[in-house]
């Protein structure tokens, strides 16, 4: 059982931009400068408009237990739906499971369906939920995956969320520090949002994490590695197939447009960020996603967003005025000999010419769900390489300091000291092996091994913010997630231990880390 379901069941800013983007700037400035003030108002509106049939919009980034269950159900053919575009709309997941025939599925698949249905129904119930959470560690994790815990050494937060009518929202406020011994605490409104359902679309504003791609450990362009920026966006409220004959072949599909403001300390202030993704599921088991992300405007740049957005060509002979990336990812899931599996890849291009000057980073991976007497063990192998190649197949023809660094945007594709995509930043490789399992009592176990090469001798100075010099390191991690009850309150406790034979520079040598995170329904 995921944390949302468990807790619910236990408790019931910058210089003006061009006129064409003025409305977006006003909205983002309101979010960035008064991050929490609007959400309590929205929650009051939710209480007045409560509708038992209305669902909260998303299964959110961060719950590996929930993600594993959804991927198992997709691989087993229980439903065909989008699984690589997080957050995922609950509406489609619940509709697919409610209509599924599970009678011929093995007990492990039936158990996964029961867990997802239980969590989805609890998450979509109208009403309010207050939670308190905290996370502390002596050494923050270098490799930050889908279920990454704290982004510093300590953080704590209180939140109030509610669903009702066409509204859903969360007010969250806390503090975070990167280092107990030196850094000051910073305000943390992460996770706050207000969403409004307009027909088949969800319009949202706030601070939401995204994970775009099939990777379990890494996503190349947009992940939860960096803290969420203030943003506004729109996406489909569900992922059902189109009824139009000309589009029906796409199968289930999702599209999202997002505009963010890169606030906080930056070399180049007043920079904005937009992202667009289209994901579709044309045949059983096959899922394809394409996305584009872009930094634009910013101090010292002419700011003509509409003109620059449609300047797709970008190569040495025809550069554009923005810093943009595109991705293509493909995932195939099915069963072989009764064993569910998934194989996937993601390519990220810094430029758009596929065969001449793309600057391509690569991610490849596969998972299998090994049957056991109770729930299956999910085994994953994944390889990520952010040493850009001249084109997707030019392995060895490398372009260093290229994937997240840009000559005209010195901050690069980074936010508040962390990369927006791959957690190891430019010119790095990561080979990961991971196993996870959920026992019949809802306890979640995960073992991970990471072999990381961070930076190279040819990486330009400042092009990798994780390590000041190249380093090769091996990291082992063990994690357990425990749903608990204490005094009638629902509690989720996550514990992780990490051992590493070296550290990102300027540090050296063996390191051990322990991290604990707790979330309590109030």
XYZ file of C-alpha atoms in Angstrom:
522
model
C 0.000 0.000 0.000
C 1.434 3.432 -0.974
C 1.734 6.334 1.446
C -1.242 8.277 0.109
C -3.600 5.320 0.457
C -2.210 4.309 3.843
C -2.458 7.775 5.382
C -5.918 8.426 3.993
C -7.265 5.096 5.202
C -5.804 5.777 8.646
C -6.866 9.438 8.996
C -9.444 10.701 6.672
C 10.134 38.022 -9.729
C 12.061 39.155 -12.627
C 12.253 41.637 -15.497
C 9.247 41.858 -17.838
C 9.264 39.549 -20.801
C 7.831 40.167 -24.216
C 4.203 41.169 -24.513
C 3.337 37.778 -25.976
C 4.267 36.119 -22.649
C 2.998 38.790 -20.258
C 0.102 36.775 -18.838
C 2.320 33.779 -18.188
C 4.861 35.963 -16.409
C 2.217 37.453 -14.131
C 0.957 33.989 -13.194
C 4.432 32.623 -12.517
C 5.442 35.685 -10.524
C 2.360 35.234 -8.355
C 3.328 31.632 -7.661
C 6.999 32.423 -7.050
C 6.479 35.433 -4.798
C 3.469 34.168 -2.844
C 3.882 30.420 -3.116
C 1.360 29.345 -0.520
C -1.098 32.209 -0.191
C -3.454 31.173 -2.995
C -3.702 27.490 -2.142
C -5.628 27.754 1.157
C -8.214 29.836 -0.698
C -8.478 27.084 -3.290
C -8.880 24.462 -0.568
C -11.781 26.420 0.873
C -13.374 26.422 -2.569
C -12.865 22.653 -2.754
C -14.713 22.198 0.533
C -17.692 24.169 -0.791
C -17.726 22.300 -4.106
C -17.131 18.757 -2.835
C -18.412 16.145 -5.258
C -18.187 12.457 -4.342
C -17.603 11.546 -8.000
C -14.601 13.798 -8.458
C -11.082 12.380 -8.289
C -7.836 14.026 -7.347
C -5.856 14.260 -10.554
C -2.583 12.383 -10.192
C -0.518 9.499 -8.994
C 2.589 11.536 -8.220
C 6.318 11.060 -8.677
C 8.251 9.353 -5.882
C 6.425 6.129 -4.961
C 8.433 3.246 -6.444
C 6.114 0.701 -4.897
C 3.118 2.172 -6.742
C 5.089 2.532 -9.967
C 6.204 -1.093 -9.875
C 2.615 -2.255 -9.420
C 1.373 -0.132 -12.339
C 4.184 -1.370 -14.592
C 3.489 -4.993 -13.618
C -0.189 -4.556 -14.520
C 0.734 -2.990 -17.857
C 3.260 -5.721 -18.712
C 0.740 -8.430 -17.760
C -1.797 -6.900 -20.155
C -4.311 -5.952 -17.466
C -4.623 -2.555 -19.108
C -2.922 -0.596 -21.864
C -2.121 2.881 -20.659
C 0.574 5.520 -20.409
C 3.177 4.672 -17.733
C 6.146 6.923 -18.641
C 4.597 10.373 -18.217
C 4.452 11.192 -14.496
C 2.331 12.369 -12.726
C -0.194 9.824 -14.086
C -3.933 10.659 -14.145
C -5.794 8.513 -11.638
C -8.933 8.641 -13.766
C -7.532 6.420 -16.496
C -5.794 4.011 -14.115
C -8.956 3.408 -12.089
C -11.135 3.100 -15.181
C -8.765 0.556 -16.716
C -8.601 -1.565 -13.576
C -12.327 -1.363 -12.859
C -13.067 -2.801 -16.311
C -10.287 -5.412 -16.285
C -10.933 -9.157 -16.079
C -8.467 -10.401 -13.464
C -9.850 -13.925 -13.155
C -7.133 -15.448 -15.355
C -4.290 -13.434 -13.910
C -1.859 -14.964 -11.404
C -2.291 -14.056 -7.721
C 0.652 -11.606 -7.803
C -0.998 -9.546 -10.555
C -4.328 -9.633 -8.742
C -2.604 -8.422 -5.567
C -0.959 -5.543 -7.473
C -4.325 -4.556 -8.944
C -5.885 -4.601 -5.479
C -3.127 -2.351 -4.082
C -3.404 0.156 -6.933
C -7.215 0.240 -6.731
C -7.084 0.731 -2.967
C -4.587 3.549 -3.246
C -6.355 5.210 -6.161
C -9.752 5.144 -4.488
C -8.328 6.508 -1.255
C -6.439 9.254 -3.111
C -9.521 10.287 -5.075
C -11.904 10.401 -2.132
C -13.332 13.908 -1.546
C -12.253 15.708 1.594
C -9.089 16.859 3.276
C -5.872 15.308 4.517
C -3.211 16.985 6.629
C 0.273 15.491 6.800
C 3.630 16.212 8.390
C 6.864 14.914 6.891
C 10.569 15.058 7.672
C 13.771 13.668 6.178
C 17.319 13.642 7.592
C 20.644 12.136 6.535
C 24.320 12.553 7.302
C 25.122 12.485 3.569
C 22.650 13.130 0.752
C 22.491 10.517 -2.027
C 24.601 11.193 -5.129
C 22.435 9.027 -7.396
C 18.872 10.361 -7.228
C 16.226 8.120 -8.781
C 12.455 8.113 -9.189
C 11.962 7.404 -5.481
C 14.721 9.747 -4.290
C 14.351 10.870 -0.688
C 15.707 14.222 0.580
C 17.634 16.606 -1.687
C 19.792 17.866 1.191
C 20.760 16.795 4.681
C 17.469 17.811 6.252
C 13.968 18.963 5.422
C 10.557 19.133 7.086
C 7.139 20.118 5.830
C 3.460 20.451 6.778
C 0.751 20.123 4.145
C -3.009 20.267 3.732
C -4.568 18.792 0.608
C -8.114 18.399 -0.579
C -10.303 17.158 -3.427
C -13.758 18.264 -4.428
C -15.770 19.259 -7.457
C -13.544 20.444 -10.262
C -10.826 21.598 -7.874
C -7.914 19.833 -6.244
C -5.075 21.398 -4.319
C -2.382 21.171 -1.715
C -0.804 23.813 0.507
C 2.645 22.668 1.607
C 5.216 24.689 3.499
C 8.495 23.689 5.078
C 12.241 24.225 5.123
C 15.284 22.491 3.650
C 19.020 22.660 4.261
C 21.850 21.242 2.200
C 24.203 20.952 5.161
C 23.367 21.130 8.865
C 26.841 22.495 9.642
C 26.935 25.375 7.204
C 23.907 26.040 5.024
C 20.950 28.055 6.221
C 17.418 26.697 5.981
C 15.449 27.733 2.905
C 11.692 27.987 2.436
C 10.281 24.856 0.773
C 6.806 25.089 -0.819
C 7.515 21.945 -2.907
C 4.399 19.937 -3.725
C 1.985 22.867 -3.415
C -0.444 23.120 -6.288
C -3.929 24.088 -7.404
C -5.592 22.232 -10.272
C -8.810 22.952 -12.109
C -10.553 20.439 -14.356
C -11.971 22.045 -17.488
C -13.721 19.369 -19.502
C -11.084 16.825 -20.458
C -8.164 19.030 -19.416
C -6.405 19.780 -16.150
C -5.010 23.266 -15.675
C -2.566 23.539 -12.778
C -0.223 25.940 -11.041
C 2.276 25.376 -8.267
C 5.402 23.320 -7.541
C 5.045 19.824 -9.010
C 7.657 17.140 -9.657
C 7.730 15.536 -13.110
C 9.348 12.382 -14.458
C 9.340 12.135 -18.238
C 10.628 8.842 -19.566
C 10.755 5.096 -18.924
C 13.960 5.111 -16.839
C 13.723 3.722 -13.317
C 16.905 5.396 -12.006
C 17.332 8.310 -14.420
C 15.387 10.520 -16.817
C 17.496 12.523 -19.239
C 15.609 15.797 -19.694
C 13.115 16.219 -16.845
C 13.138 14.342 -13.538
C 12.652 14.942 -9.820
C 16.411 15.401 -9.243
C 16.049 19.182 -8.880
C 13.448 20.788 -6.671
C 10.262 21.718 -8.566
C 10.216 25.253 -9.966
C 7.131 27.534 -9.846
C 5.096 26.545 -12.883
C 1.786 26.628 -14.697
C 0.628 23.920 -17.065
C -2.132 22.050 -18.831
C -2.537 18.350 -19.619
C -5.241 15.807 -20.333
C -7.270 14.742 -17.314
C -7.297 11.181 -18.668
C -5.344 9.161 -21.204
C -8.128 7.301 -22.981
C -7.859 6.754 -26.745
C -9.369 9.336 -29.050
C -12.792 8.691 -30.557
C -11.750 10.437 -33.777
C -11.071 7.809 -36.465
C -7.998 9.672 -37.697
C -6.433 9.610 -34.202
C -7.749 6.304 -32.896
C -4.573 4.492 -33.968
C -2.610 6.421 -31.310
C -4.264 4.383 -28.572
C -4.158 5.876 -25.064
C -2.276 9.173 -25.166
C -1.226 12.101 -23.030
C -0.029 15.601 -23.835
C 1.291 18.240 -21.431
C 2.486 21.814 -21.795
C 4.303 23.457 -18.889
C 5.843 26.897 -18.311
C 8.177 27.519 -15.371
C 10.250 30.307 -13.884
C 13.841 29.541 -12.852
C 13.980 31.651 -9.721
C 16.600 31.555 -6.992
C 20.340 32.309 -7.263
C 21.467 32.269 -10.893
C 24.262 33.720 -12.981
C 21.618 34.745 -15.502
C 18.398 35.816 -13.750
C 14.938 36.161 -15.262
C 15.232 32.918 -17.228
C 12.072 30.988 -18.072
C 11.574 27.335 -18.892
C 8.982 25.566 -20.983
C 8.391 21.876 -21.549
C 6.062 19.900 -23.795
C 5.556 16.138 -23.989
C 3.389 13.853 -26.100
C 3.092 10.172 -25.156
C 1.054 7.520 -26.963
C 0.422 3.781 -26.836
C -0.353 2.615 -30.403
C -0.259 -1.181 -29.917
C -0.301 -3.593 -27.013
C 2.806 -3.108 -24.896
C 4.405 -0.338 -26.978
C 4.693 3.183 -25.551
C 6.387 6.100 -27.322
C 7.129 9.541 -25.920
C 8.567 12.713 -27.457
C 9.310 15.908 -25.593
C 10.922 19.303 -25.931
C 12.297 21.460 -23.114
C 13.661 24.979 -23.467
C 15.283 27.813 -21.535
C 14.401 31.206 -22.954
C 14.531 34.928 -22.212
C 16.898 35.735 -19.335
C 19.194 38.657 -18.689
C 21.080 39.669 -21.810
C 18.758 37.794 -24.189
C 16.196 39.274 -26.517
C 12.871 37.905 -25.342
C 10.549 36.975 -28.198
C 9.107 33.658 -26.965
C 6.773 32.801 -29.831
C 9.335 33.548 -32.514
C 12.101 31.623 -30.767
C 9.936 28.642 -29.832
C 9.295 27.787 -33.463
C 12.931 28.102 -34.490
C 13.490 24.338 -34.457
C 16.737 24.200 -36.417
C 19.767 24.514 -34.171
C 23.264 23.709 -35.424
C 26.547 25.590 -35.800
C 25.462 27.167 -39.079
C 21.955 28.055 -37.890
C 21.893 28.544 -34.087
C 18.755 29.550 -32.262
C 18.407 32.047 -29.416
C 17.328 29.564 -26.749
C 18.771 26.550 -24.927
C 16.628 23.582 -25.865
C 16.575 19.803 -25.741
C 14.415 17.123 -27.323
C 13.883 13.512 -26.280
C 12.560 10.347 -27.834
C 11.772 7.362 -25.650
C 10.392 3.925 -26.458
C 9.211 1.272 -24.037
C 7.907 -2.214 -24.751
C 6.238 -4.331 -22.054
C 4.794 -7.839 -22.336
C 5.148 -11.340 -20.913
C 7.563 -14.077 -21.968
C 6.916 -17.570 -20.684
C 4.461 -16.096 -18.200
C 7.081 -13.663 -16.821
C 6.252 -9.945 -17.266
C 9.076 -7.755 -18.562
C 9.768 -4.314 -19.976
C 12.611 -2.965 -22.122
C 13.157 0.711 -22.807
C 15.419 3.411 -24.177
C 15.596 7.197 -24.193
C 17.609 9.532 -26.424
C 18.109 13.219 -25.635
C 19.296 15.594 -28.345
C 20.761 18.967 -27.508
C 20.304 19.965 -31.144
C 17.738 18.846 -33.702
C 19.648 17.476 -36.680
C 19.512 13.738 -36.063
C 22.239 12.691 -38.488
C 24.731 15.550 -38.418
C 24.951 17.462 -35.134
C 22.483 16.219 -32.536
C 24.555 16.030 -29.344
C 22.800 12.855 -28.173
C 22.744 11.367 -24.668
C 21.556 7.796 -24.150
C 19.623 5.673 -21.655
C 18.876 1.944 -21.968
C 17.227 -0.401 -19.501
C 15.103 -3.469 -18.848
C 13.093 -4.934 -15.969
C 11.626 -8.357 -15.283
C 9.089 -9.354 -12.632
C 10.331 -12.677 -11.280
C 7.473 -14.760 -9.835
C 7.690 -15.748 -6.172
C 5.277 -17.416 -3.765
C 3.809 -14.011 -2.886
C 4.527 -10.875 -4.917
C 7.077 -10.832 -7.767
C 10.580 -9.458 -7.374
C 11.249 -6.654 -9.831
C 14.816 -6.743 -11.202
C 16.103 -3.776 -13.230
C 19.316 -3.105 -15.145
C 19.819 0.420 -16.481
C 22.629 2.316 -18.197
C 22.723 6.099 -18.647
C 25.374 8.065 -20.559
C 25.386 11.870 -20.720
C 28.580 12.095 -22.806
C 26.914 13.537 -25.895
C 27.667 11.955 -29.260
C 27.705 13.753 -32.595
C 24.561 11.886 -33.611
C 22.583 9.039 -31.981
C 24.755 6.263 -33.415
C 28.165 7.973 -33.364
C 29.429 6.146 -30.272
C 32.974 7.330 -29.587
C 32.516 10.566 -31.553
C 31.972 12.545 -28.366
C 31.045 16.152 -27.538
C 32.113 16.978 -23.982
C 30.345 19.435 -21.700
C 27.379 19.516 -24.055
C 24.315 17.786 -22.593
C 23.286 20.211 -19.831
C 25.716 23.114 -20.362
C 25.172 25.930 -22.852
C 27.492 28.729 -23.902
C 24.732 31.373 -23.957
C 22.962 30.158 -20.776
C 25.795 29.699 -18.240
C 23.517 28.110 -15.607
C 22.582 25.404 -18.100
C 19.660 23.033 -17.617
C 19.938 23.254 -13.847
C 17.874 24.670 -11.007
C 18.953 25.529 -7.470
C 22.220 23.640 -7.806
C 20.858 20.405 -9.300
C 20.420 19.133 -12.852
C 16.870 19.107 -14.203
C 17.431 15.660 -15.738
C 20.151 13.071 -15.037
C 21.352 13.329 -11.431
C 25.073 12.955 -12.348
C 25.019 15.916 -14.788
C 27.290 16.292 -17.846
C 29.765 13.716 -19.175
C 28.795 10.950 -16.758
C 27.853 7.308 -17.014
C 25.793 5.251 -14.592
C 25.224 1.510 -14.578
C 22.563 0.506 -12.054
C 21.223 -2.849 -10.883
C 18.150 -2.774 -8.676
C 15.802 -5.272 -7.084
C 12.563 -4.472 -5.256
C 9.792 -6.441 -3.596
C 6.561 -5.791 -1.725
C 5.570 -8.312 0.935
C 1.943 -9.273 1.702
C 1.914 -6.804 4.595
C 2.619 -3.837 2.296
C 6.259 -3.429 3.357
C 8.550 -2.391 0.486
C 12.172 -3.522 0.115
C 14.755 -2.283 -2.375
C 18.427 -3.117 -3.036
C 20.490 -1.039 -5.490
C 24.027 -1.083 -6.857
C 25.398 1.842 -8.871
C 28.665 2.031 -10.805
C 29.168 5.712 -11.613
C 31.775 7.634 -13.579
C 31.173 11.333 -12.896
C 32.856 13.684 -15.368
C 35.886 12.986 -17.538
C 39.351 14.438 -18.043
C 37.939 16.243 -21.092
C 34.967 17.806 -19.313
C 35.220 21.627 -19.445
C 35.597 23.415 -16.124
C 32.221 23.965 -14.488
C 30.361 21.646 -16.856
C 29.662 19.114 -14.094
C 28.258 20.484 -10.829
C 28.246 17.132 -9.001
C 32.031 16.673 -8.840
C 34.826 19.232 -9.279
C 37.042 16.546 -10.873
C 36.431 13.161 -12.497
C 35.683 10.342 -10.091
C 34.810 6.660 -10.388
C 32.649 5.311 -7.572
C 30.547 2.306 -6.600
C 27.498 2.753 -4.401
C 25.376 0.127 -2.676
C 22.029 1.030 -1.109
C 19.394 -0.865 0.872
C 15.959 0.596 1.590
C 12.818 -0.442 3.400
C 9.433 1.294 3.466
C 7.204 0.514 6.447
C 3.504 1.398 6.815
C 2.770 1.762 10.531
C -0.021 2.686 12.905
C 0.610 4.692 16.069
C -2.086 6.156 18.277
C -4.652 5.854 15.497
C -2.445 7.791 13.062
C -1.126 6.442 9.773
C 2.653 6.639 9.451
C 5.032 5.823 6.620
C 8.668 5.293 7.613
C 11.418 4.913 4.988
C 14.952 3.915 5.985
C 17.943 3.702 3.657
C 21.593 2.850 4.174
C 24.293 3.624 1.580
C 27.955 2.618 1.225
C 30.298 4.170 -1.327
C 33.948 3.436 -2.089
C 34.607 7.064 -3.100
C 32.908 10.462 -3.163
C 32.349 13.339 -5.584
C 35.250 15.765 -5.432
C 36.473 17.696 -3.505
C 35.767 14.884 -0.993
C 37.694 11.609 -1.091
C 37.448 8.074 0.176
C 34.933 5.644 1.613
C 31.609 7.072 2.794
C 28.594 5.667 4.624
C 25.208 7.309 4.666
C 22.002 6.685 6.600
C 18.725 8.383 5.744
C 15.335 8.326 7.431
C 12.084 9.832 6.150
C 8.752 9.867 7.954
C 5.296 10.995 6.887
C 2.397 11.190 9.323
C -1.298 11.709 8.707
C -2.639 14.278 11.146
